[in-house]
């Protein structure tokens, strides 16, 4: 076959490099996601939930098909719209989208602009439905709802972009909730940059709890958050729903005073650090009643005094166990990092705020498809990979598409290192 843009190399004058007209792809591993999505009805459920109004008189690509294309582009690491120019007839992408050619960059950009605030809410409903579906398939009886905020840096005059004092940058300040057990994203709300951390947290947590209890009434639910979510309305919501919570408190003079009253005596030797735990009932002025607070006393080596950390909780476990449980909250930071860096939900290239919310939601829909497939089908070896590693080792497979009689053949490179795990996973999906 003829090649395009052919160039010689300096290290080997007999070697020429060029682009081929043949149907070759570098994303052969996307087939796993298509097969997994088909098995669990992922896109069917999405299209039953996300209703995009289409007032066009003529179109070549329906909005649902464009959303699917965007999901697969995120999975493959193509987070910018202009990537569609090069993927227009890519063999893997045309297979997984079931189209002869892909939607163009202008079509992708227009689709973001068409999505409304109602569509954003529908997308959130779908994220929650997808997580509940994974729990049902895994027959899990527990969920830990981790709530946190992050930042999306913006450039230029974007709607609702504002300076955030905590992050010391200009952008958006989204609120997110993940399930610690599976890593699924439960809900996401984009907000202007200056919004306080807990803004909207009570409504978000309420929606998640009610969604789970409606489908899985016996689910054991725990809500976990840092001191930014230490608000009485959140405690009361959890208590009203009979849900456990573990939330760090901001230290104040009264808490320190109460901790000092029951403080353990420091070890005579200051060469080694020490940690102790205790508890007491505490009622802040804004609380309707006293609540259990557990405290950790920590003294670093060669220090004289203890530092205090406080957690308010509805659990009855030993204070040390409460702190161990809270410490696991750090896993959510990895989920957020993966969603932002490996799925591109941080990219906010539209001027319109709702369009940027849509960009975030579609990236998270792609994220949840990956996490669902990971929990339900991946082999143990593949489950150990973060998305960046998984993409480079399993998705980025060179392959050639051919046709023979009634069949299409996607021939993967024989030097594909993880071919055994790939085909094991494919068989697990089809079981």
GROMACS .gro file of C-alpha atoms in nm:
model
  431
    1UNK     CA    1   0.000   0.000   0.000
    2UNK     CA    2   0.110   0.358  -0.066
    3UNK     CA    3   0.214   0.568   0.230
    4UNK     CA    4   0.182   0.938   0.313
    5UNK     CA    5   0.437   1.184   0.453
    6UNK     CA    6   0.722   0.935   0.416
    7UNK     CA    7   1.053   1.030   0.580
    8UNK     CA    8   1.392   0.865   0.615
    9UNK     CA    9   1.553   0.815   0.954
   10UNK     CA   10   1.909   0.926   1.034
   11UNK     CA   11   2.000   0.627   1.250
   12UNK     CA   12   1.907   0.387   0.968
   13UNK     CA   13   1.917   0.539   0.615
   14UNK     CA   14   1.734   0.236   0.471
   15UNK     CA   15   1.434   0.294   0.701
   16UNK     CA   16   1.141   0.507   0.586
   17UNK     CA   17   0.847   0.607   0.808
   18UNK     CA   18   0.507   0.712   0.680
   19UNK     CA   19   0.132   0.692   0.729
   20UNK     CA   20  -0.060   0.406   0.573
   21UNK     CA   21  -0.393   0.403   0.388
   22UNK     CA   22  -0.468   0.062   0.535
   23UNK     CA   23  -0.732   0.020   0.806
   24UNK     CA   24  -0.493   0.018   1.099
   25UNK     CA   25  -0.583   0.138   1.450
   26UNK     CA   26  -0.383   0.212   1.763
   27UNK     CA   27  -0.682   0.167   1.999
   28UNK     CA   28  -0.777  -0.197   1.952
   29UNK     CA   29  -0.836  -0.246   2.326
   30UNK     CA   30  -1.150  -0.029   2.318
   31UNK     CA   31  -1.335  -0.342   2.207
   32UNK     CA   32  -1.333  -0.456   2.572
   33UNK     CA   33  -1.537  -0.151   2.674
   34UNK     CA   34  -1.784  -0.196   2.391
   35UNK     CA   35  -1.837  -0.558   2.487
   36UNK     CA   36  -1.873  -0.471   2.857
   37UNK     CA   37  -2.116  -0.186   2.783
   38UNK     CA   38  -2.325  -0.420   2.570
   39UNK     CA   39  -2.328  -0.685   2.846
   40UNK     CA   40  -2.455  -0.453   3.120
   41UNK     CA   41  -2.673  -0.234   2.897
   42UNK     CA   42  -2.468   0.075   2.983
   43UNK     CA   43  -2.552   0.292   2.683
   44UNK     CA   44  -2.910   0.172   2.664
   45UNK     CA   45  -2.958   0.285   3.024
   46UNK     CA   46  -2.782   0.615   2.945
   47UNK     CA   47  -3.008   0.690   2.649
   48UNK     CA   48  -3.317   0.597   2.853
   49UNK     CA   49  -3.212   0.855   3.114
   50UNK     CA   50  -3.050   1.133   2.909
   51UNK     CA   51  -3.307   1.298   2.683
   52UNK     CA   52  -3.145   1.555   2.455
   53UNK     CA   53  -3.387   1.772   2.259
   54UNK     CA   54  -3.303   1.768   1.889
   55UNK     CA   55  -3.454   2.051   1.684
   56UNK     CA   56  -3.236   1.999   1.378
   57UNK     CA   57  -3.408   1.953   1.043
   58UNK     CA   58  -3.123   1.741   0.914
   59UNK     CA   59  -2.836   1.560   1.078
   60UNK     CA   60  -2.594   1.279   1.007
   61UNK     CA   61  -2.518   1.196   1.370
   62UNK     CA   62  -2.781   1.171   1.643
   63UNK     CA   63  -2.695   1.330   1.977
   64UNK     CA   64  -2.696   0.992   2.160
   65UNK     CA   65  -2.443   0.858   1.907
   66UNK     CA   66  -2.225   1.167   1.954
   67UNK     CA   67  -2.230   1.118   2.331
   68UNK     CA   68  -2.120   0.756   2.282
   69UNK     CA   69  -1.838   0.873   2.056
   70UNK     CA   70  -1.723   1.121   2.320
   71UNK     CA   71  -1.727   0.849   2.586
   72UNK     CA   72  -1.502   0.626   2.375
   73UNK     CA   73  -1.272   0.918   2.294
   74UNK     CA   74  -1.227   0.983   2.667
   75UNK     CA   75  -1.160   0.615   2.730
   76UNK     CA   76  -0.887   0.621   2.465
   77UNK     CA   77  -0.738   0.943   2.606
   78UNK     CA   78  -0.858   1.185   2.336
   79UNK     CA   79  -1.009   1.454   2.559
   80UNK     CA   80  -0.998   1.739   2.307
   81UNK     CA   81  -1.268   1.775   2.042
   82UNK     CA   82  -1.020   1.823   1.758
   83UNK     CA   83  -0.903   1.460   1.793
   84UNK     CA   84  -1.213   1.361   1.594
   85UNK     CA   85  -1.046   1.499   1.281
   86UNK     CA   86  -0.789   1.218   1.288
   87UNK     CA   87  -1.025   0.948   1.417
   88UNK     CA   88  -1.296   1.004   1.156
   89UNK     CA   89  -1.260   0.657   0.999
   90UNK     CA   90  -1.046   0.481   1.259
   91UNK     CA   91  -1.132   0.108   1.245
   92UNK     CA   92  -1.181   0.061   1.620
   93UNK     CA   93  -1.384   0.378   1.665
   94UNK     CA   94  -1.614   0.299   1.374
   95UNK     CA   95  -1.664  -0.049   1.521
   96UNK     CA   96  -1.745   0.061   1.877
   97UNK     CA   97  -1.969   0.349   1.765
   98UNK     CA   98  -2.128   0.132   1.494
   99UNK     CA   99  -2.093   0.410   1.237
  100UNK     CA  100  -1.919   0.438   0.901
  101UNK     CA  101  -1.743   0.755   1.012
  102UNK     CA  102  -1.727   0.967   1.325
  103UNK     CA  103  -1.881   1.305   1.400
  104UNK     CA  104  -1.652   1.601   1.332
  105UNK     CA  105  -1.504   1.842   1.583
  106UNK     CA  106  -1.769   2.112   1.513
  107UNK     CA  107  -2.046   1.856   1.574
  108UNK     CA  108  -1.891   1.754   1.906
  109UNK     CA  109  -1.860   2.116   2.018
  110UNK     CA  110  -2.219   2.194   1.917
  111UNK     CA  111  -2.343   1.893   2.113
  112UNK     CA  112  -2.196   2.030   2.435
  113UNK     CA  113  -2.375   2.357   2.365
  114UNK     CA  114  -2.710   2.183   2.317
  115UNK     CA  115  -2.708   2.007   2.654
  116UNK     CA  116  -2.919   2.183   2.917
  117UNK     CA  117  -2.919   2.202   3.296
  118UNK     CA  118  -3.189   1.936   3.291
  119UNK     CA  119  -2.958   1.712   3.088
  120UNK     CA  120  -2.687   1.766   3.350
  121UNK     CA  121  -2.930   1.647   3.620
  122UNK     CA  122  -3.022   1.347   3.404
  123UNK     CA  123  -2.653   1.265   3.363
  124UNK     CA  124  -2.615   1.271   3.741
  125UNK     CA  125  -2.912   1.038   3.775
  126UNK     CA  126  -2.739   0.802   3.534
  127UNK     CA  127  -2.411   0.807   3.728
  128UNK     CA  128  -2.602   0.700   4.038
  129UNK     CA  129  -2.800   0.434   3.849
  130UNK     CA  130  -2.478   0.290   3.707
  131UNK     CA  131  -2.325   0.266   4.054
  132UNK     CA  132  -2.635   0.099   4.199
  133UNK     CA  133  -2.628  -0.149   3.910
  134UNK     CA  134  -2.266  -0.240   3.988
  135UNK     CA  135  -2.352  -0.294   4.355
  136UNK     CA  136  -2.644  -0.516   4.260
  137UNK     CA  137  -2.431  -0.724   4.025
  138UNK     CA  138  -2.158  -0.760   4.289
  139UNK     CA  139  -2.421  -0.827   4.560
  140UNK     CA  140  -2.250  -0.578   4.791
  141UNK     CA  141  -2.431  -0.477   5.108
  142UNK     CA  142  -2.219  -0.175   5.202
  143UNK     CA  143  -2.133   0.158   5.048
  144UNK     CA  144  -1.907   0.437   5.171
  145UNK     CA  145  -2.003   0.775   5.025
  146UNK     CA  146  -1.693   0.995   5.013
  147UNK     CA  147  -1.768   1.362   4.952
  148UNK     CA  148  -1.503   1.612   4.849
  149UNK     CA  149  -1.438   1.913   4.629
  150UNK     CA  150  -1.164   1.984   4.378
  151UNK     CA  151  -1.074   2.260   4.133
  152UNK     CA  152  -1.074   2.299   3.756
  153UNK     CA  153  -0.840   2.577   3.647
  154UNK     CA  154  -0.978   2.804   3.376
  155UNK     CA  155  -0.814   3.033   3.124
  156UNK     CA  156  -0.982   3.337   2.976
  157UNK     CA  157  -1.323   3.486   3.044
  158UNK     CA  158  -1.530   3.175   3.115
  159UNK     CA  159  -1.874   3.201   3.270
  160UNK     CA  160  -1.875   3.155   3.652
  161UNK     CA  161  -1.497   3.125   3.667
  162UNK     CA  162  -1.379   3.284   3.992
  163UNK     CA  163  -1.080   3.297   4.223
  164UNK     CA  164  -1.067   3.030   4.494
  165UNK     CA  165  -0.875   3.132   4.805
  166UNK     CA  166  -0.798   2.774   4.916
  167UNK     CA  167  -0.654   2.660   4.583
  168UNK     CA  168  -0.515   3.006   4.502
  169UNK     CA  169  -0.624   2.979   4.142
  170UNK     CA  170  -0.905   3.096   3.915
  171UNK     CA  171  -1.152   2.839   3.792
  172UNK     CA  172  -1.441   2.620   3.902
  173UNK     CA  173  -1.489   2.445   4.236
  174UNK     CA  174  -1.686   2.124   4.167
  175UNK     CA  175  -1.834   1.899   4.435
  176UNK     CA  176  -1.803   1.523   4.383
  177UNK     CA  177  -1.909   1.202   4.556
  178UNK     CA  178  -1.755   0.859   4.501
  179UNK     CA  179  -1.816   0.514   4.641
  180UNK     CA  180  -1.499   0.404   4.818
  181UNK     CA  181  -1.583   0.034   4.773
  182UNK     CA  182  -1.596   0.035   4.393
  183UNK     CA  183  -1.456   0.374   4.290
  184UNK     CA  184  -1.776   0.462   4.101
  185UNK     CA  185  -1.866   0.831   4.076
  186UNK     CA  186  -2.204   0.882   4.243
  187UNK     CA  187  -2.268   1.245   4.164
  188UNK     CA  188  -2.091   1.561   4.049
  189UNK     CA  189  -2.192   1.926   4.063
  190UNK     CA  190  -1.983   2.195   3.900
  191UNK     CA  191  -1.981   2.527   4.086
  192UNK     CA  192  -1.832   2.871   4.046
  193UNK     CA  193  -1.483   2.907   4.185
  194UNK     CA  194  -1.566   3.104   4.499
  195UNK     CA  195  -1.829   2.861   4.635
  196UNK     CA  196  -1.762   2.720   4.981
  197UNK     CA  197  -1.664   2.352   5.003
  198UNK     CA  198  -1.990   2.224   5.155
  199UNK     CA  199  -2.225   2.423   4.929
  200UNK     CA  200  -2.485   2.174   4.802
  201UNK     CA  201  -2.336   1.879   4.993
  202UNK     CA  202  -2.651   1.807   5.193
  203UNK     CA  203  -2.869   1.786   4.880
  204UNK     CA  204  -2.612   1.571   4.702
  205UNK     CA  205  -2.579   1.323   4.988
  206UNK     CA  206  -2.958   1.310   5.033
  207UNK     CA  207  -3.008   1.224   4.665
  208UNK     CA  208  -2.749   0.946   4.683
  209UNK     CA  209  -2.887   0.796   5.004
  210UNK     CA  210  -3.245   0.802   4.878
  211UNK     CA  211  -3.140   0.656   4.542
  212UNK     CA  212  -2.970   0.363   4.710
  213UNK     CA  213  -3.236   0.298   4.973
  214UNK     CA  214  -3.509   0.301   4.707
  215UNK     CA  215  -3.333   0.022   4.514
  216UNK     CA  216  -3.139  -0.149   4.795
  217UNK     CA  217  -3.331  -0.080   5.119
  218UNK     CA  218  -3.100  -0.295   5.336
  219UNK     CA  219  -2.778  -0.129   5.219
  220UNK     CA  220  -2.541  -0.030   5.501
  221UNK     CA  221  -2.439   0.329   5.418
  222UNK     CA  222  -2.155   0.539   5.557
  223UNK     CA  223  -2.096   0.907   5.472
  224UNK     CA  224  -1.741   1.034   5.509
  225UNK     CA  225  -1.597   1.383   5.468
  226UNK     CA  226  -1.327   1.621   5.586
  227UNK     CA  227  -1.376   1.931   5.798
  228UNK     CA  228  -1.514   2.125   5.501
  229UNK     CA  229  -1.831   1.917   5.537
  230UNK     CA  230  -1.869   1.956   5.914
  231UNK     CA  231  -2.216   2.110   5.890
  232UNK     CA  232  -2.506   2.024   6.126
  233UNK     CA  233  -2.756   1.979   5.841
  234UNK     CA  234  -2.546   1.691   5.704
  235UNK     CA  235  -2.535   1.514   6.042
  236UNK     CA  236  -2.911   1.554   6.079
  237UNK     CA  237  -2.973   1.422   5.728
  238UNK     CA  238  -2.767   1.111   5.801
  239UNK     CA  239  -2.939   1.056   6.134
  240UNK     CA  240  -3.285   1.100   5.983
  241UNK     CA  241  -3.201   0.840   5.715
  242UNK     CA  242  -3.039   0.608   5.976
  243UNK     CA  243  -2.708   0.635   5.794
  244UNK     CA  244  -2.364   0.631   5.961
  245UNK     CA  245  -2.124   0.922   5.923
  246UNK     CA  246  -1.759   0.998   5.997
  247UNK     CA  247  -1.671   1.365   5.948
  248UNK     CA  248  -1.366   1.551   6.067
  249UNK     CA  249  -1.425   1.863   6.278
  250UNK     CA  250  -1.238   2.189   6.263
  251UNK     CA  251  -1.055   2.233   6.591
  252UNK     CA  252  -1.166   2.516   6.820
  253UNK     CA  253  -1.089   2.635   7.172
  254UNK     CA  254  -1.375   2.440   7.331
  255UNK     CA  255  -1.275   2.113   7.164
  256UNK     CA  256  -0.912   2.160   7.269
  257UNK     CA  257  -1.023   2.237   7.625
  258UNK     CA  258  -1.241   1.925   7.645
  259UNK     CA  259  -0.959   1.715   7.500
  260UNK     CA  260  -0.711   1.853   7.753
  261UNK     CA  261  -0.941   1.756   8.041
  262UNK     CA  262  -0.903   1.387   7.954
  263UNK     CA  263  -0.558   1.407   7.796
  264UNK     CA  264  -0.320   1.119   7.868
  265UNK     CA  265   0.009   1.190   8.041
  266UNK     CA  266   0.297   1.218   7.793
  267UNK     CA  267   0.558   0.944   7.797
  268UNK     CA  268   0.863   1.032   8.010
  269UNK     CA  269   1.081   0.978   7.704
  270UNK     CA  270   1.039   1.232   7.426
  271UNK     CA  271   1.261   1.045   7.180
  272UNK     CA  272   0.972   0.844   7.039
  273UNK     CA  273   0.636   0.966   6.920
  274UNK     CA  274   0.311   0.836   7.066
  275UNK     CA  275  -0.059   0.824   6.975
  276UNK     CA  276  -0.362   0.788   7.204
  277UNK     CA  277  -0.738   0.792   7.146
  278UNK     CA  278  -1.039   0.894   7.351
  279UNK     CA  279  -1.393   1.029   7.314
  280UNK     CA  280  -1.645   1.268   7.466
  281UNK     CA  281  -1.987   1.415   7.395
  282UNK     CA  282  -1.980   1.761   7.243
  283UNK     CA  283  -2.242   2.012   7.132
  284UNK     CA  284  -2.147   2.314   6.924
  285UNK     CA  285  -2.365   2.623   6.949
  286UNK     CA  286  -2.520   2.549   6.607
  287UNK     CA  287  -2.603   2.185   6.690
  288UNK     CA  288  -2.944   2.073   6.808
  289UNK     CA  289  -2.799   1.815   7.051
  290UNK     CA  290  -2.470   1.666   7.176
  291UNK     CA  291  -2.292   1.418   6.949
  292UNK     CA  292  -2.011   1.171   6.992
  293UNK     CA  293  -1.666   1.311   6.915
  294UNK     CA  294  -1.355   1.093   6.905
  295UNK     CA  295  -1.014   1.250   6.948
  296UNK     CA  296  -0.663   1.144   6.856
  297UNK     CA  297  -0.372   1.269   7.067
  298UNK     CA  298  -0.049   1.262   6.870
  299UNK     CA  299   0.295   1.367   6.989
  300UNK     CA  300   0.584   1.365   6.745
  301UNK     CA  301   0.929   1.251   6.855
  302UNK     CA  302   1.116   1.518   7.056
  303UNK     CA  303   0.798   1.725   7.096
  304UNK     CA  304   0.652   1.807   7.438
  305UNK     CA  305   0.281   1.854   7.362
  306UNK     CA  306   0.008   1.653   7.194
  307UNK     CA  307  -0.173   1.773   6.884
  308UNK     CA  308  -0.545   1.694   6.859
  309UNK     CA  309  -0.760   1.568   6.573
  310UNK     CA  310  -1.139   1.550   6.612
  311UNK     CA  311  -1.404   1.345   6.432
  312UNK     CA  312  -1.779   1.356   6.486
  313UNK     CA  313  -1.952   1.026   6.422
  314UNK     CA  314  -2.271   0.828   6.464
  315UNK     CA  315  -2.077   0.502   6.486
  316UNK     CA  316  -2.021   0.319   6.814
  317UNK     CA  317  -1.685   0.163   6.720
  318UNK     CA  318  -1.369   0.220   6.923
  319UNK     CA  319  -1.205   0.560   6.859
  320UNK     CA  320  -0.898   0.399   6.703
  321UNK     CA  321  -1.118   0.213   6.453
  322UNK     CA  322  -1.300   0.537   6.368
  323UNK     CA  323  -0.970   0.703   6.277
  324UNK     CA  324  -0.863   0.404   6.069
  325UNK     CA  325  -1.191   0.427   5.884
  326UNK     CA  326  -1.148   0.800   5.827
  327UNK     CA  327  -0.792   0.754   5.701
  328UNK     CA  328  -0.919   0.542   5.411
  329UNK     CA  329  -1.087   0.856   5.282
  330UNK     CA  330  -0.758   0.933   5.109
  331UNK     CA  331  -0.850   0.682   4.838
  332UNK     CA  332  -1.103   0.931   4.704
  333UNK     CA  333  -0.823   1.168   4.613
  334UNK     CA  334  -0.695   0.898   4.377
  335UNK     CA  335  -1.042   0.866   4.219
  336UNK     CA  336  -1.059   1.242   4.165
  337UNK     CA  337  -0.707   1.250   4.024
  338UNK     CA  338  -0.793   0.968   3.782
  339UNK     CA  339  -1.116   1.136   3.671
  340UNK     CA  340  -0.940   1.469   3.613
  341UNK     CA  341  -0.614   1.358   3.456
  342UNK     CA  342  -0.698   1.028   3.286
  343UNK     CA  343  -1.054   1.107   3.174
  344UNK     CA  344  -1.025   1.481   3.118
  345UNK     CA  345  -1.316   1.598   3.331
  346UNK     CA  346  -1.103   1.901   3.426
  347UNK     CA  347  -1.099   2.037   3.070
  348UNK     CA  348  -1.335   2.332   3.046
  349UNK     CA  349  -1.274   2.484   2.705
  350UNK     CA  350  -1.624   2.627   2.650
  351UNK     CA  351  -1.723   2.981   2.744
  352UNK     CA  352  -2.071   2.873   2.855
  353UNK     CA  353  -2.090   2.730   3.207
  354UNK     CA  354  -2.354   2.468   3.125
  355UNK     CA  355  -2.145   2.344   2.832
  356UNK     CA  356  -1.850   2.303   3.068
  357UNK     CA  357  -2.074   2.112   3.308
  358UNK     CA  358  -2.167   1.886   3.016
  359UNK     CA  359  -1.800   1.827   2.939
  360UNK     CA  360  -1.742   1.721   3.299
  361UNK     CA  361  -2.043   1.488   3.302
  362UNK     CA  362  -1.958   1.306   2.978
  363UNK     CA  363  -1.602   1.252   3.101
  364UNK     CA  364  -1.744   1.104   3.423
  365UNK     CA  365  -1.980   0.880   3.225
  366UNK     CA  366  -1.668   0.744   3.052
  367UNK     CA  367  -1.496   0.711   3.390
  368UNK     CA  368  -1.787   0.510   3.532
  369UNK     CA  369  -1.789   0.274   3.233
  370UNK     CA  370  -1.423   0.199   3.298
  371UNK     CA  371  -1.479   0.148   3.672
  372UNK     CA  372  -1.786  -0.070   3.612
  373UNK     CA  373  -1.593  -0.290   3.367
  374UNK     CA  374  -1.299  -0.301   3.608
  375UNK     CA  375  -1.515  -0.419   3.900
  376UNK     CA  376  -1.726  -0.665   3.704
  377UNK     CA  377  -1.496  -0.816   3.443
  378UNK     CA  378  -1.125  -0.731   3.462
  379UNK     CA  379  -0.880  -1.000   3.567
  380UNK     CA  380  -0.691  -0.949   3.893
  381UNK     CA  381  -0.380  -0.840   3.701
  382UNK     CA  382  -0.569  -0.572   3.507
  383UNK     CA  383  -0.759  -0.450   3.814
  384UNK     CA  384  -0.429  -0.350   3.972
  385UNK     CA  385  -0.362  -0.088   3.701
  386UNK     CA  386  -0.458   0.277   3.725
  387UNK     CA  387  -0.614   0.412   3.407
  388UNK     CA  388  -0.296   0.569   3.273
  389UNK     CA  389  -0.114   0.237   3.289
  390UNK     CA  390  -0.415   0.039   3.170
  391UNK     CA  391  -0.458   0.264   2.868
  392UNK     CA  392  -0.096   0.237   2.757
  393UNK     CA  393  -0.079  -0.141   2.808
  394UNK     CA  394  -0.426  -0.265   2.715
  395UNK     CA  395  -0.615  -0.003   2.511
  396UNK     CA  396  -0.331   0.122   2.292
  397UNK     CA  397  -0.302  -0.195   2.086
  398UNK     CA  398  -0.204  -0.183   1.722
  399UNK     CA  399  -0.460  -0.372   1.513
  400UNK     CA  400  -0.571  -0.416   1.154
  401UNK     CA  401  -0.931  -0.451   1.038
  402UNK     CA  402  -1.003  -0.685   0.748
  403UNK     CA  403  -1.316  -0.837   0.597
  404UNK     CA  404  -1.362  -1.195   0.485
  405UNK     CA  405  -1.702  -1.309   0.365
  406UNK     CA  406  -1.961  -1.228   0.631
  407UNK     CA  407  -1.705  -1.153   0.901
  408UNK     CA  408  -1.491  -0.860   1.006
  409UNK     CA  409  -1.155  -0.949   1.158
  410UNK     CA  410  -0.976  -0.716   1.400
  411UNK     CA  411  -0.626  -0.858   1.406
  412UNK     CA  412  -0.432  -0.743   1.712
  413UNK     CA  413  -0.056  -0.715   1.710
  414UNK     CA  414   0.102  -1.050   1.797
  415UNK     CA  415   0.356  -0.864   2.015
  416UNK     CA  416   0.077  -0.734   2.239
  417UNK     CA  417   0.228  -0.803   2.584
  418UNK     CA  418  -0.099  -0.840   2.777
  419UNK     CA  419  -0.279  -1.051   2.518
  420UNK     CA  420  -0.349  -1.334   2.764
  421UNK     CA  421  -0.516  -1.099   3.015
  422UNK     CA  422  -0.704  -0.928   2.732
  423UNK     CA  423  -0.864  -1.248   2.607
  424UNK     CA  424  -0.931  -1.371   2.962
  425UNK     CA  425  -1.122  -1.048   3.026
  426UNK     CA  426  -1.311  -1.078   2.698
  427UNK     CA  427  -1.418  -1.430   2.796
  428UNK     CA  428  -1.527  -1.309   3.142
  429UNK     CA  429  -1.745  -1.044   2.981
  430UNK     CA  430  -1.905  -1.299   2.750
  431UNK     CA  431  -1.965  -1.556   3.025
   0.00000   0.00000   0.00000
